[in-house]
mmCIF file of C-alpha atoms in Angstrom:
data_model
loop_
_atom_site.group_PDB
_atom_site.id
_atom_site.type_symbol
_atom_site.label_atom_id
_atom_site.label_comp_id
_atom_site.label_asym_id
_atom_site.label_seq_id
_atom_site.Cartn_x
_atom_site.Cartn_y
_atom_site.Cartn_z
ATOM 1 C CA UNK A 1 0.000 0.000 0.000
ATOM 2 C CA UNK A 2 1.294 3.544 -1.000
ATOM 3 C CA UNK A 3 -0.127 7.051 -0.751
ATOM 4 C CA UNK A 4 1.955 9.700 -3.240
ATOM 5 C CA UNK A 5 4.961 7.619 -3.822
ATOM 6 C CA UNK A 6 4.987 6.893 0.687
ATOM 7 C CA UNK A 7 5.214 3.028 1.229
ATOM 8 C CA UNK A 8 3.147 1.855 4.196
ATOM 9 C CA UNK A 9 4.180 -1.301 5.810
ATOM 10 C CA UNK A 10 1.047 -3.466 6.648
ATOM 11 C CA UNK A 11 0.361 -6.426 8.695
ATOM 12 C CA UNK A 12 -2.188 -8.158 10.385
ATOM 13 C CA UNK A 13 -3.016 -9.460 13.869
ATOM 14 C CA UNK A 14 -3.938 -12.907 14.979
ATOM 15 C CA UNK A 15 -7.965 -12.857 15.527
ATOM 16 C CA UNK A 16 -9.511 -12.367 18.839
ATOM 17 C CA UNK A 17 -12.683 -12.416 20.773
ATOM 18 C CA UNK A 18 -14.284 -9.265 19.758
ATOM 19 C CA UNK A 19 -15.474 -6.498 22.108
ATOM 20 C CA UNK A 20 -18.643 -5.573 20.969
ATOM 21 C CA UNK A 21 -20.333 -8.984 19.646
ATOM 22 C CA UNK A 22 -20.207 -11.940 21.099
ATOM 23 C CA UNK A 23 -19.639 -15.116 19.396
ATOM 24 C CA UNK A 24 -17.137 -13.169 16.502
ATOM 25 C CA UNK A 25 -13.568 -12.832 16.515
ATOM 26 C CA UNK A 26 -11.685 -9.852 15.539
ATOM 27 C CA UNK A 27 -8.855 -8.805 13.561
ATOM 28 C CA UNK A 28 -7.015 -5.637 12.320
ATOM 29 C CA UNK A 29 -5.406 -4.317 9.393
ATOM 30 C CA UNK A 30 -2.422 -2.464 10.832
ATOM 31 C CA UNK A 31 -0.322 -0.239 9.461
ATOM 32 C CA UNK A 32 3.180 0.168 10.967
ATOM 33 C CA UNK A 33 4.892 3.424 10.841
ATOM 34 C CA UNK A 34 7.072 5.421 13.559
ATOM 35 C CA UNK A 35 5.566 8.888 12.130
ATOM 36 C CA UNK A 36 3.055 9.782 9.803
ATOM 37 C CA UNK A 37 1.881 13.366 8.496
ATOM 38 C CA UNK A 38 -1.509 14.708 8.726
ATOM 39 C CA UNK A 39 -2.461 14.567 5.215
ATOM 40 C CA UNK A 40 -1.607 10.996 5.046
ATOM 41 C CA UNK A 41 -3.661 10.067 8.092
ATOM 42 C CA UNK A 42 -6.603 11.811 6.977
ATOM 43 C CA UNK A 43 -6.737 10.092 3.779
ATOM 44 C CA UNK A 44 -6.121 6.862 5.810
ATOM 45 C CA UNK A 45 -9.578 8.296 7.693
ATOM 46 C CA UNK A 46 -11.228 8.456 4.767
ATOM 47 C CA UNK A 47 -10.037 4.767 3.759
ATOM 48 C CA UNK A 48 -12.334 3.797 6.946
ATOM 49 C CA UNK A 49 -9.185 3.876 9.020
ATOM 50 C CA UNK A 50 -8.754 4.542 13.109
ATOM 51 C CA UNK A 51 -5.661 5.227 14.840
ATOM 52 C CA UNK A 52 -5.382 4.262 18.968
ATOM 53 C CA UNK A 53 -2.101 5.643 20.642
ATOM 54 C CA UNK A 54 0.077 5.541 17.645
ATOM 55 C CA UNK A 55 -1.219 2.338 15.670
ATOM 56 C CA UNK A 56 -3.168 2.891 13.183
ATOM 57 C CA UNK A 57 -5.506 -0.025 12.645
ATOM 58 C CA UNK A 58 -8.811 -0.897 10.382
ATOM 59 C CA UNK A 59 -11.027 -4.433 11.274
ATOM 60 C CA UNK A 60 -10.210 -7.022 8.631
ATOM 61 C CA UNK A 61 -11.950 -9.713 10.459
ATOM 62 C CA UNK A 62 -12.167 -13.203 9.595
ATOM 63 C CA UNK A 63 -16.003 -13.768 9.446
ATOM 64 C CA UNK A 64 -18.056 -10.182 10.259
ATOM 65 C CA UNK A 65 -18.249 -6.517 8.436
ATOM 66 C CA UNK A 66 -20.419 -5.000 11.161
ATOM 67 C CA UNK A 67 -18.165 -2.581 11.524
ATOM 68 C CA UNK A 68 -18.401 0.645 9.545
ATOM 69 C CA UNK A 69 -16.914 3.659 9.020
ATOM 70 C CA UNK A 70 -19.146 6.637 9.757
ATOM 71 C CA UNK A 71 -18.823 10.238 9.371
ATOM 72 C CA UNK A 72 -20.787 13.648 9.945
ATOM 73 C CA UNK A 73 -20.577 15.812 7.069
ATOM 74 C CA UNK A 74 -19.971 18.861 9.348
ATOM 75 C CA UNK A 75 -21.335 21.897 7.190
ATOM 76 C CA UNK A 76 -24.664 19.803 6.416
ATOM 77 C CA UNK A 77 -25.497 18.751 9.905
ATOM 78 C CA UNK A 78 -28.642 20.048 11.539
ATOM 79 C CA UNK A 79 -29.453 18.785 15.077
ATOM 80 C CA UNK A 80 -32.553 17.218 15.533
ATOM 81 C CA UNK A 81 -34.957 17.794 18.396
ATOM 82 C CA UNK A 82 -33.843 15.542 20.560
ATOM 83 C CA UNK A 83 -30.605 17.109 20.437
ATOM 84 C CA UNK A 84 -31.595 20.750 20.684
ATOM 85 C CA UNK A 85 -33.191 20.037 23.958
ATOM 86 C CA UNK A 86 -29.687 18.232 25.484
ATOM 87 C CA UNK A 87 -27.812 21.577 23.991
ATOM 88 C CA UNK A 88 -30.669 23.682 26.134
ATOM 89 C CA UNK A 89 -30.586 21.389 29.014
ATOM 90 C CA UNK A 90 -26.675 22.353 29.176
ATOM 91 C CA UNK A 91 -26.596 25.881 28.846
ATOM 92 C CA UNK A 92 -24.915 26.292 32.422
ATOM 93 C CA UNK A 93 -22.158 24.143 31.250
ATOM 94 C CA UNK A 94 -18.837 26.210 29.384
ATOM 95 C CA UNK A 95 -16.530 24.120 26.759
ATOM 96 C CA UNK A 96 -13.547 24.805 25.986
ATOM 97 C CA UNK A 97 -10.315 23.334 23.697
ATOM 98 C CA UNK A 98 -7.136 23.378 25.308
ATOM 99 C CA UNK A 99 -4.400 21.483 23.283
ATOM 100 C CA UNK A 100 -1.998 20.059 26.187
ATOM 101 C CA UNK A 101 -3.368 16.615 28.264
ATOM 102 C CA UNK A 102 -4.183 17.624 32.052
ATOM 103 C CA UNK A 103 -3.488 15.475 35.181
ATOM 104 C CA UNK A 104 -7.486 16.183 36.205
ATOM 105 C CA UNK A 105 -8.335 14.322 32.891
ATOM 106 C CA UNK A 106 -7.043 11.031 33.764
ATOM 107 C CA UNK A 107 -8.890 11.228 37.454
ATOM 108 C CA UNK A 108 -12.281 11.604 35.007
ATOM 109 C CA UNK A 109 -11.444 8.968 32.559
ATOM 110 C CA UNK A 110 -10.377 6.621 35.382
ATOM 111 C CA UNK A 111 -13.904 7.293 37.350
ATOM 112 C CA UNK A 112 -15.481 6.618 34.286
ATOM 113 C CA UNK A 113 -14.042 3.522 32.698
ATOM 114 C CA UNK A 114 -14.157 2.182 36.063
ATOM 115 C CA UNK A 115 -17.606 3.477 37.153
ATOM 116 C CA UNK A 116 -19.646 2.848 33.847
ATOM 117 C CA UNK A 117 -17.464 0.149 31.519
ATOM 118 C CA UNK A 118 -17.125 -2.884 34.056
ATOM 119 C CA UNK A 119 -18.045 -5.029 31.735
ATOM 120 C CA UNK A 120 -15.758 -3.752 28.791
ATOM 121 C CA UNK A 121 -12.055 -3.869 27.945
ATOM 122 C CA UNK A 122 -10.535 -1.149 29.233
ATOM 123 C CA UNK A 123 -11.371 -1.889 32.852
ATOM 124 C CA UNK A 124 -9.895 -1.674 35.078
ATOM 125 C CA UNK A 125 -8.325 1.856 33.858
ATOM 126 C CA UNK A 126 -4.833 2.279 34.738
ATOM 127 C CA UNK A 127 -2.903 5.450 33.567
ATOM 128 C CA UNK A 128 -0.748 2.849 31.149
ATOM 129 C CA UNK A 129 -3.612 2.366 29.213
ATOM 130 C CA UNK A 130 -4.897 5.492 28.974
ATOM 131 C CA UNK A 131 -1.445 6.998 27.969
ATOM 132 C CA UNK A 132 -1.112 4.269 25.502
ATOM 133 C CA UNK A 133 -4.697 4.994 24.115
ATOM 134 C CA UNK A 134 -5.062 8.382 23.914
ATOM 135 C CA UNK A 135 -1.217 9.794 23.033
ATOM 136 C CA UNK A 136 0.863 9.520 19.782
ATOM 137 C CA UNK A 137 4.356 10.149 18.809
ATOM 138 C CA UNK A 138 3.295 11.713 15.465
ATOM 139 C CA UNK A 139 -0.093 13.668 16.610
ATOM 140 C CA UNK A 140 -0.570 15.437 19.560
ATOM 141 C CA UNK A 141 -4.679 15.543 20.047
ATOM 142 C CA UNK A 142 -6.612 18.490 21.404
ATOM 143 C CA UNK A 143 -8.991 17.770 24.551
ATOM 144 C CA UNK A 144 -12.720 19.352 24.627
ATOM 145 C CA UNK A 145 -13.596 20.271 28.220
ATOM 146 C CA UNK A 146 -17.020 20.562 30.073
ATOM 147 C CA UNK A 147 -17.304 22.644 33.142
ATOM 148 C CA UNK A 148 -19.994 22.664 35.370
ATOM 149 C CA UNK A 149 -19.353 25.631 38.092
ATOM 150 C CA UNK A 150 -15.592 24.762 37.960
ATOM 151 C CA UNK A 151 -16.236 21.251 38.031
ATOM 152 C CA UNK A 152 -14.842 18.911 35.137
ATOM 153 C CA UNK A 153 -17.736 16.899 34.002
ATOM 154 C CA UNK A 154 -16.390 15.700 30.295
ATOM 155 C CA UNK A 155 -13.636 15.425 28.043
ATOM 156 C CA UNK A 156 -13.325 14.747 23.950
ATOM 157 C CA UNK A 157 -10.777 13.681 22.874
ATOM 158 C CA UNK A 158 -10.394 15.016 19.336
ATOM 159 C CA UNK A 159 -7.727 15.052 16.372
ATOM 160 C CA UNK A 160 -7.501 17.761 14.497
ATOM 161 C CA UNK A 161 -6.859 17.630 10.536
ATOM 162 C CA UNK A 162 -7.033 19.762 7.581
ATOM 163 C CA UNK A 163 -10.136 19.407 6.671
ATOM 164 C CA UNK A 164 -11.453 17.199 9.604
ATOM 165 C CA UNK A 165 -11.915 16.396 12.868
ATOM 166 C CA UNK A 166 -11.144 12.426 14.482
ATOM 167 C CA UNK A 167 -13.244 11.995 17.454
ATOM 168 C CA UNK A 168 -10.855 9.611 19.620
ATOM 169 C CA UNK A 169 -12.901 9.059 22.797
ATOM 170 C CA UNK A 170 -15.233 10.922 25.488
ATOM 171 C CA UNK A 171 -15.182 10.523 28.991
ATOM 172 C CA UNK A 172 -17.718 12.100 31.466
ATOM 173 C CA UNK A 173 -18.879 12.072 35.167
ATOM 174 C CA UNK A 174 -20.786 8.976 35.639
ATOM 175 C CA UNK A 175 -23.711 10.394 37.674
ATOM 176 C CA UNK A 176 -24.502 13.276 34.985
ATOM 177 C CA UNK A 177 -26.172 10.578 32.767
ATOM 178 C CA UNK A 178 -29.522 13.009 32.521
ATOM 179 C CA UNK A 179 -27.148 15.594 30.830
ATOM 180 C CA UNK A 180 -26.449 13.039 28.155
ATOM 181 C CA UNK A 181 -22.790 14.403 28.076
ATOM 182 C CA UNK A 182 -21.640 11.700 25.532
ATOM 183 C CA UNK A 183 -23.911 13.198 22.794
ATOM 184 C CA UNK A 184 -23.403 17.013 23.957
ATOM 185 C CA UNK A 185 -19.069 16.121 23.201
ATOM 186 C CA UNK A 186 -20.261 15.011 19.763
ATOM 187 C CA UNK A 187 -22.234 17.748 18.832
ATOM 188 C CA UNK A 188 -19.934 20.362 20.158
ATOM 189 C CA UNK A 189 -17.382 18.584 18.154
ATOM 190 C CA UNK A 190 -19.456 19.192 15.185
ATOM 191 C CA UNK A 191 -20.078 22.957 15.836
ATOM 192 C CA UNK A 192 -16.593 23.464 16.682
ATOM 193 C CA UNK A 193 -15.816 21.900 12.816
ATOM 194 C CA UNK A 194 -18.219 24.191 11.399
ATOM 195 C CA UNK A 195 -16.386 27.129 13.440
ATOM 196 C CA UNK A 196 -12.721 25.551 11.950
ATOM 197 C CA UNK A 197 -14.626 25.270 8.446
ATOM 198 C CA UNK A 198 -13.815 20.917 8.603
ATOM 199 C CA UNK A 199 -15.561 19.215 5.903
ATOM 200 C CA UNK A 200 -16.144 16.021 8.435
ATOM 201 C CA UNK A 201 -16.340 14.776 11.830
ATOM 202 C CA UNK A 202 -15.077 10.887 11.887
ATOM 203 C CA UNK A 203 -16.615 9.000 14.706
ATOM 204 C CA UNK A 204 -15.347 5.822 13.945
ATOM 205 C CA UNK A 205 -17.132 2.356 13.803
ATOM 206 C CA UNK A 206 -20.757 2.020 13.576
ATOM 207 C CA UNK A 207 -22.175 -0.973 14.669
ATOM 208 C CA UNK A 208 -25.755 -1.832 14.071
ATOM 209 C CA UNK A 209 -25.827 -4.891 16.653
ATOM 210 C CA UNK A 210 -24.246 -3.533 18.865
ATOM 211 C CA UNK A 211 -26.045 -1.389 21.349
ATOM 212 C CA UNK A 212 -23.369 0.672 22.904
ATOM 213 C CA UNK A 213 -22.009 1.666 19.472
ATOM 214 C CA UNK A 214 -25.499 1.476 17.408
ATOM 215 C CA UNK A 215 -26.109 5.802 18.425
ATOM 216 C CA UNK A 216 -24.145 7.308 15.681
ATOM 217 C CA UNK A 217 -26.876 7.168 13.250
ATOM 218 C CA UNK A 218 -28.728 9.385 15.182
ATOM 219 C CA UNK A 219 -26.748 12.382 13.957
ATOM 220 C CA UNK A 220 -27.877 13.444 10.528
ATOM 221 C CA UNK A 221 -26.839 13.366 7.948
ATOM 222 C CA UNK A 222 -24.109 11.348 8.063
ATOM 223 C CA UNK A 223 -21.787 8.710 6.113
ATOM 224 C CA UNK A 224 -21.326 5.314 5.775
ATOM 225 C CA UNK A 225 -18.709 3.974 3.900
ATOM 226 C CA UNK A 226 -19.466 1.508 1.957
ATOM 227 C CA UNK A 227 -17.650 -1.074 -0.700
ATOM 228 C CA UNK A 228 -18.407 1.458 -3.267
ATOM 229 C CA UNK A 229 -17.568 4.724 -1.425
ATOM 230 C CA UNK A 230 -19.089 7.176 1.374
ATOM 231 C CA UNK A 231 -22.771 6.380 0.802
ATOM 232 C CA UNK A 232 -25.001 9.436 2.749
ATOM 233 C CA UNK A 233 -27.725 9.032 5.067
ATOM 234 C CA UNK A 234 -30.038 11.897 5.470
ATOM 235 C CA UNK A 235 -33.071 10.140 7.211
ATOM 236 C CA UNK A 236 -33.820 6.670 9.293
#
């Protein structure tokens, strides 16, 4: 594989059991480079690519293609009326991007994976894994904050790329789940593209059976990329 005359070493991992279905087995594409520029990696996003830490990695599994590639086509997105009321219902709450990781970020995400993802991959949280996840030699991310009368109550964390923006993961106080903070980071992500005139806002994998991952097709319209490009998806 080569973008513009750049060869792109490629391998695969051995399958294993999959996080989000049960009964299917998972493998990855990855691609192994020390360093990578922006332009590269965004076309690698557009190739239904992910990156976590600094692997980037797409599923190539054995036996499944629930997994797809979804975007938000930033300048067409209009929030439906669900998600006008969560942007009303958190008007006290100020956001903010601040480009440099924070120590009081890792107390969040480890409250949170431990608090609400028991039952998931990354528990217990340790701040290995979350430096592992979240940081890259070759990008440094930018982190969207939610304050709540100088309390930290989310984080995005988002990549930023010329004409995009990479949703990596969100992390919020557990107990704030009437505030639906997971769905206010993703729509503040999308205003702040329109603000940084993106064309897109990646959000990674949907997956239709899967009900923790099956609420990205509730922001429309978006993308689905399919076999024979970015199909669009202005209604369900």
């Amino acid at each position: 594989m080569s973008f513009k005359s750049h060869p792109i070493a490629v391998g695969v991992t051995q399958a294993f059991t999959c996080s989000y279905l049960e009964d299917e087995l998972e493998q990855l594409l990855v691609l192994q480079e020390e360093t990578i520029n922006l332009e590269l990696f965004e076309q690698l996003l557009a190739l239904g690519f992910r990156r976590s830490g600094g692997t980037i990695y797409k599923p190539q599994c054995p036996s499944c293609n629930a997994c797809m590639p979804i975007r938000i086509p930033a300048k067409e997105f209009i929030p439906s009326r669900r998600q006008k009321r969560t942007l009303k219902n958190n008007k006290d709450i100020v956001w903010k991007v601040i480009d440099k990781q924070q120590e009081y970020h890792y107390t969040l995400y480890e409250r949170y994976i431990n608090e609400r993802h028991q039952d998931g991959p990354m528990y217990p949280a340790s701040r290995e894994q979350y430096e592992h996840f979240i940081n890259s030699g070759w990008i440094e991310p930018s982190f969207i904050e939610l304050w709540h009368k100088q309390r930290l109550i989310g984080v995005a964390v988002t990549d930023v790329m010329p004409n995009s923006l990479s949703a990596i993961y969100s992390f919020f106080c557990p107990n704030e789940h009437k505030r639906s903070l997971g769905s206010l980071l993703i729509l503040i992500q999308c205003r702040l593209a329109k603000l940084m005139d993106k064309d897109f806002v990646y959000l990674g994998y949907q997956i239709d059976e899967s009900r923790k991952m099956n609420y990205k097709r509730s922001y429309l319209p978006y993308q689905i990329l399919t076999p024979s490009g970015w199909k669009q998806i202005a209604d369900e």
